[in-house]
PDB file of C-alpha atoms in Angstrom:
ATOM      1  CA  UNK A1008      58.123 -17.726  29.619  1.00 46.00           C
ATOM      2  CA  UNK A1009      55.607 -16.571  27.095  1.00 51.00           C
ATOM      3  CA  UNK A1010      55.438 -12.877  26.415  1.00 52.00           C
ATOM      4  CA  UNK A1011      52.592 -11.392  24.460  1.00 56.00           C
ATOM      5  CA  UNK A1012      53.466  -9.971  21.131  1.00 58.00           C
ATOM      6  CA  UNK A1013      54.617  -6.451  21.533  1.00 61.00           C
ATOM      7  CA  UNK A1014      55.888  -6.965  25.106  1.00 57.00           C
ATOM      8  CA  UNK A1015      59.366  -7.723  23.846  1.00 57.00           C
ATOM      9  CA  UNK A1016      59.151  -4.725  21.589  1.00 60.00           C
ATOM     10  CA  UNK A1017      58.279  -2.515  24.552  1.00 57.00           C
ATOM     11  CA  UNK A1018      61.144  -3.950  26.563  1.00 56.00           C
ATOM     12  CA  UNK A1019      63.417  -3.370  23.607  1.00 57.00           C
ATOM     13  CA  UNK A1020      62.225   0.212  23.296  1.00 60.00           C
ATOM     14  CA  UNK A1021      63.162   0.857  26.844  1.00 59.00           C
ATOM     15  CA  UNK A1022      59.805   0.853  28.561  1.00 62.00           C
ATOM     16  CA  UNK A1023      60.339   0.316  32.212  1.00 74.00           C
ATOM     17  CA  UNK A1024      59.594  -2.991  33.887  1.00 74.00           C
ATOM     18  CA  UNK A1025      57.351  -1.340  36.491  1.00 81.00           C
ATOM     19  CA  UNK A1026      55.303   0.234  33.717  1.00 83.00           C
ATOM     20  CA  UNK A1027      54.940  -3.175  32.099  1.00 78.00           C
ATOM     21  CA  UNK A1028      53.962  -4.690  35.442  1.00 83.00           C
ATOM     22  CA  UNK A1029      51.329  -2.009  35.899  1.00 88.00           C
ATOM     23  CA  UNK A1030      50.039  -2.669  32.440  1.00 84.00           C
ATOM     24  CA  UNK A1031      50.065  -6.397  33.049  1.00 89.00           C
ATOM     25  CA  UNK A1032      48.309  -5.956  36.411  1.00 91.00           C
ATOM     26  CA  UNK A1033      45.705  -3.756  34.695  1.00 94.00           C
ATOM     27  CA  UNK A1034      45.181  -6.428  32.004  1.00 94.00           C
ATOM     28  CA  UNK A1035      44.849  -9.069  34.738  1.00 94.00           C
ATOM     29  CA  UNK A1036      42.192  -6.876  36.418  1.00 94.00           C
ATOM     30  CA  UNK A1037      40.395  -6.484  33.089  1.00 95.00           C
ATOM     31  CA  UNK A1038      40.629 -10.233  32.507  1.00 95.00           C
ATOM     32  CA  UNK A1039      39.287 -10.883  36.016  1.00 95.00           C
ATOM     33  CA  UNK A1040      36.459  -8.358  35.459  1.00 95.00           C
ATOM     34  CA  UNK A1041      35.683 -10.017  32.135  1.00 96.00           C
ATOM     35  CA  UNK A1042      35.643 -13.420  33.855  1.00 96.00           C
ATOM     36  CA  UNK A1043      33.328 -12.063  36.554  1.00 95.00           C
ATOM     37  CA  UNK A1044      31.090 -10.543  33.874  1.00 95.00           C
ATOM     38  CA  UNK A1045      31.177 -13.828  31.946  1.00 96.00           C
ATOM     39  CA  UNK A1046      30.308 -15.672  35.147  1.00 95.00           C
ATOM     40  CA  UNK A1047      27.393 -13.282  35.755  1.00 96.00           C
ATOM     41  CA  UNK A1048      26.215 -13.720  32.161  1.00 96.00           C
ATOM     42  CA  UNK A1049      26.485 -17.508  32.534  1.00 96.00           C
ATOM     43  CA  UNK A1050      24.492 -17.285  35.756  1.00 95.00           C
ATOM     44  CA  UNK A1051      21.895 -15.107  34.020  1.00 96.00           C
ATOM     45  CA  UNK A1052      21.741 -17.522  31.098  1.00 96.00           C
ATOM     46  CA  UNK A1053      21.406 -20.409  33.512  1.00 95.00           C
ATOM     47  CA  UNK A1054      18.649 -18.542  35.352  1.00 94.00           C
ATOM     48  CA  UNK A1055      16.900 -17.735  32.062  1.00 95.00           C
ATOM     49  CA  UNK A1056      17.186 -21.354  30.976  1.00 96.00           C
ATOM     50  CA  UNK A1057      15.750 -22.468  34.308  1.00 95.00           C
ATOM     51  CA  UNK A1058      12.912 -19.935  33.930  1.00 96.00           C
ATOM     52  CA  UNK A1059      12.313 -21.097  30.358  1.00 96.00           C
ATOM     53  CA  UNK A1060      12.348 -24.720  31.450  1.00 96.00           C
ATOM     54  CA  UNK A1061       9.931 -23.910  34.256  1.00 95.00           C
ATOM     55  CA  UNK A1062       7.683 -21.993  31.842  1.00 96.00           C
ATOM     56  CA  UNK A1063       7.876 -24.882  29.360  1.00 96.00           C
ATOM     57  CA  UNK A1064       6.971 -27.371  32.077  1.00 96.00           C
ATOM     58  CA  UNK A1065       4.087 -25.160  33.232  1.00 96.00           C
ATOM     59  CA  UNK A1066       2.840 -24.813  29.645  1.00 96.00           C
ATOM     60  CA  UNK A1067       3.182 -28.570  29.183  1.00 96.00           C
ATOM     61  CA  UNK A1068       1.296 -29.181  32.435  1.00 97.00           C
ATOM     62  CA  UNK A1069      -1.460 -26.771  31.321  1.00 97.00           C
ATOM     63  CA  UNK A1070      -1.595 -28.487  27.950  1.00 97.00           C
ATOM     64  CA  UNK A1071      -1.828 -31.915  29.562  1.00 97.00           C
ATOM     65  CA  UNK A1072      -4.567 -30.673  31.926  1.00 97.00           C
ATOM     66  CA  UNK A1073      -6.449 -29.271  28.945  1.00 97.00           C
ATOM     67  CA  UNK A1074      -6.074 -32.561  27.092  1.00 97.00           C
ATOM     68  CA  UNK A1075      -7.288 -34.483  30.152  1.00 97.00           C
ATOM     69  CA  UNK A1076     -10.235 -32.113  30.486  1.00 97.00           C
ATOM     70  CA  UNK A1077     -11.121 -32.499  26.824  1.00 98.00           C
ATOM     71  CA  UNK A1078     -10.838 -36.275  27.127  1.00 97.00           C
ATOM     72  CA  UNK A1079     -13.135 -36.242  30.168  1.00 97.00           C
ATOM     73  CA  UNK A1080     -15.624 -34.062  28.313  1.00 98.00           C
ATOM     74  CA  UNK A1081     -15.406 -36.332  25.288  1.00 98.00           C
ATOM     75  CA  UNK A1082     -15.939 -39.415  27.445  1.00 97.00           C
ATOM     76  CA  UNK A1083     -18.888 -37.769  29.190  1.00 98.00           C
ATOM     77  CA  UNK A1084     -20.358 -36.719  25.842  1.00 98.00           C
ATOM     78  CA  UNK A1085     -19.866 -40.260  24.509  1.00 97.00           C
ATOM     79  CA  UNK A1086     -21.626 -41.699  27.565  1.00 98.00           C
ATOM     80  CA  UNK A1087     -24.490 -39.221  27.159  1.00 98.00           C
ATOM     81  CA  UNK A1088     -24.739 -40.040  23.469  1.00 98.00           C
ATOM     82  CA  UNK A1089     -24.844 -43.760  24.181  1.00 97.00           C
ATOM     83  CA  UNK A1090     -27.519 -43.181  26.838  1.00 97.00           C
ATOM     84  CA  UNK A1091     -29.568 -41.059  24.430  1.00 97.00           C
ATOM     85  CA  UNK A1092     -29.214 -43.693  21.723  1.00 96.00           C
ATOM     86  CA  UNK A1093     -30.310 -46.386  24.173  1.00 96.00           C
ATOM     87  CA  UNK A1094     -33.336 -44.303  25.178  1.00 95.00           C
ATOM     88  CA  UNK A1095     -34.107 -43.566  21.528  1.00 95.00           C
ATOM     89  CA  UNK A1096     -33.963 -47.298  20.765  1.00 94.00           C
ATOM     90  CA  UNK A1097     -36.314 -47.977  23.682  1.00 93.00           C
ATOM     91  CA  UNK A1098     -38.680 -45.246  22.505  1.00 94.00           C
ATOM     92  CA  UNK A1099     -38.478 -46.579  18.952  1.00 94.00           C
ATOM     93  CA  UNK A1100     -39.470 -50.029  20.199  1.00 92.00           C
ATOM     94  CA  UNK A1101     -42.274 -48.497  22.258  1.00 93.00           C
ATOM     95  CA  UNK A1102     -43.358 -46.429  19.277  1.00 94.00           C
ATOM     96  CA  UNK A1103     -43.481 -49.546  17.136  1.00 93.00           C
ATOM     97  CA  UNK A1104     -45.759 -51.176  19.730  1.00 94.00           C
ATOM     98  CA  UNK A1105     -47.983 -48.104  19.855  1.00 95.00           C
ATOM     99  CA  UNK A1106     -48.147 -48.002  16.042  1.00 95.00           C
ATOM    100  CA  UNK A1107     -49.124 -51.670  15.978  1.00 95.00           C
ATOM    101  CA  UNK A1108     -51.846 -50.985  18.555  1.00 96.00           C
ATOM    102  CA  UNK A1109     -53.024 -47.968  16.534  1.00 97.00           C
ATOM    103  CA  UNK A1110     -53.154 -50.051  13.358  1.00 97.00           C
ATOM    104  CA  UNK A1111     -55.163 -52.695  15.210  1.00 97.00           C
ATOM    105  CA  UNK A1112     -57.539 -50.083  16.651  1.00 97.00           C
ATOM    106  CA  UNK A1113     -58.005 -48.467  13.243  1.00 97.00           C
ATOM    107  CA  UNK A1114     -58.714 -51.876  11.713  1.00 97.00           C
ATOM    108  CA  UNK A1115     -61.316 -52.549  14.446  1.00 97.00           C
ATOM    109  CA  UNK A1116     -62.810 -49.101  13.871  1.00 98.00           C
ATOM    110  CA  UNK A1117     -63.070 -49.740  10.110  1.00 97.00           C
ATOM    111  CA  UNK A1118     -64.702 -53.107  10.796  1.00 97.00           C
ATOM    112  CA  UNK A1119     -67.185 -51.560  13.258  1.00 97.00           C
ATOM    113  CA  UNK A1120     -67.926 -48.742  10.790  1.00 97.00           C
ATOM    114  CA  UNK A1121     -68.538 -51.318   8.058  1.00 97.00           C
ATOM    115  CA  UNK A1122     -70.809 -53.313  10.402  1.00 97.00           C
ATOM    116  CA  UNK A1123     -72.634 -50.128  11.452  1.00 96.00           C
ATOM    117  CA  UNK A1124     -73.199 -49.186   7.782  1.00 95.00           C
ATOM    118  CA  UNK A1125     -74.497 -52.667   7.059  1.00 95.00           C
ATOM    119  CA  UNK A1126     -76.821 -52.552  10.088  1.00 94.00           C
ATOM    120  CA  UNK A1127     -78.030 -49.089   9.103  1.00 92.00           C
ATOM    121  CA  UNK A1128     -78.644 -50.243   5.542  1.00 90.00           C
ATOM    122  CA  UNK A1129     -80.478 -53.284   6.893  1.00 92.00           C
ATOM    123  CA  UNK A1130     -82.697 -51.027   9.071  1.00 89.00           C
ATOM    124  CA  UNK A1131     -83.256 -48.569   6.221  1.00 89.00           C
ATOM    125  CA  UNK A1132     -84.431 -51.163   3.665  1.00 89.00           C
ATOM    126  CA  UNK A1133     -87.878 -51.521   5.252  1.00 89.00           C
ATOM    127  CA  UNK A1134     -88.040 -47.767   5.918  1.00 89.00           C
ATOM    128  CA  UNK A1135     -87.170 -47.007   2.312  1.00 89.00           C
ATOM    129  CA  UNK A1136     -89.903 -49.327   1.165  1.00 89.00           C
ATOM    130  CA  UNK A1137     -92.340 -47.640   3.545  1.00 91.00           C
ATOM    131  CA  UNK A1138     -91.052 -44.220   2.477  1.00 90.00           C
ATOM    132  CA  UNK A1139     -91.514 -45.078  -1.202  1.00 91.00           C
ATOM    133  CA  UNK A1140     -95.009 -46.438  -0.528  1.00 92.00           C
ATOM    134  CA  UNK A1141     -95.951 -43.259   1.375  1.00 93.00           C
ATOM    135  CA  UNK A1142     -94.408 -41.070  -1.318  1.00 93.00           C
ATOM    136  CA  UNK A1143     -96.358 -42.867  -4.002  1.00 93.00           C
ATOM    137  CA  UNK A1144     -99.521 -42.543  -1.926  1.00 93.00           C
ATOM    138  CA  UNK A1145     -98.840 -38.793  -1.488  1.00 92.00           C
ATOM    139  CA  UNK A1146     -98.266 -38.340  -5.213  1.00 92.00           C
ATOM    140  CA  UNK A1147    -101.432 -40.237  -5.961  1.00 91.00           C
ATOM    141  CA  UNK A1148    -103.361 -38.083  -3.473  1.00 90.00           C
ATOM    142  CA  UNK A1149    -101.961 -34.923  -5.010  1.00 88.00           C
ATOM    143  CA  UNK A1150    -102.848 -36.203  -8.477  1.00 87.00           C
ATOM    144  CA  UNK A1151    -106.357 -36.991  -7.344  1.00 85.00           C
ATOM    145  CA  UNK A1152    -106.688 -33.585  -5.741  1.00 86.00           C
ATOM    146  CA  UNK A1153    -105.386 -31.935  -8.926  1.00 82.00           C
ATOM    147  CA  UNK A1154    -107.787 -33.951 -11.063  1.00 82.00           C
ATOM    148  CA  UNK A1155    -110.779 -33.162  -8.825  1.00 81.00           C
ATOM    149  CA  UNK A1156    -110.100 -29.424  -8.953  1.00 71.00           C
ATOM    150  CA  UNK A1157    -109.616 -29.181 -12.653  1.00 64.00           C
TER     151      UNK A1157
END
């Protein structure tokens, strides 16, 4: 048998066997209480670990949902951007056509303005001649009138 240190000393000092049994029984009770407490602590630790694992899994699930949401938003934004770029390209092509039409219309307008100026000049040539003839006639009449009164 194994006796704890000091037990043999107590026996040697004359401590009674019943006293030692009581002490031993008390130590067994303390050991059992300690084991129960250790078991409770282990159970609490296990419960805390389970709670932590559950919290970790919930946080991971939230994180994954957030990532999925961000990916969906990114995909939607990418699709919208591509659609806007496509529309911008279409509008750019349309704008190029409109600019070409505008350039053509402005060229026609310049040509018509040039033709109108030429036609006006052509109509004014005889009128200018007539105007100059009448002006000269008026000046001559005024000169004659001035000479007759002086």
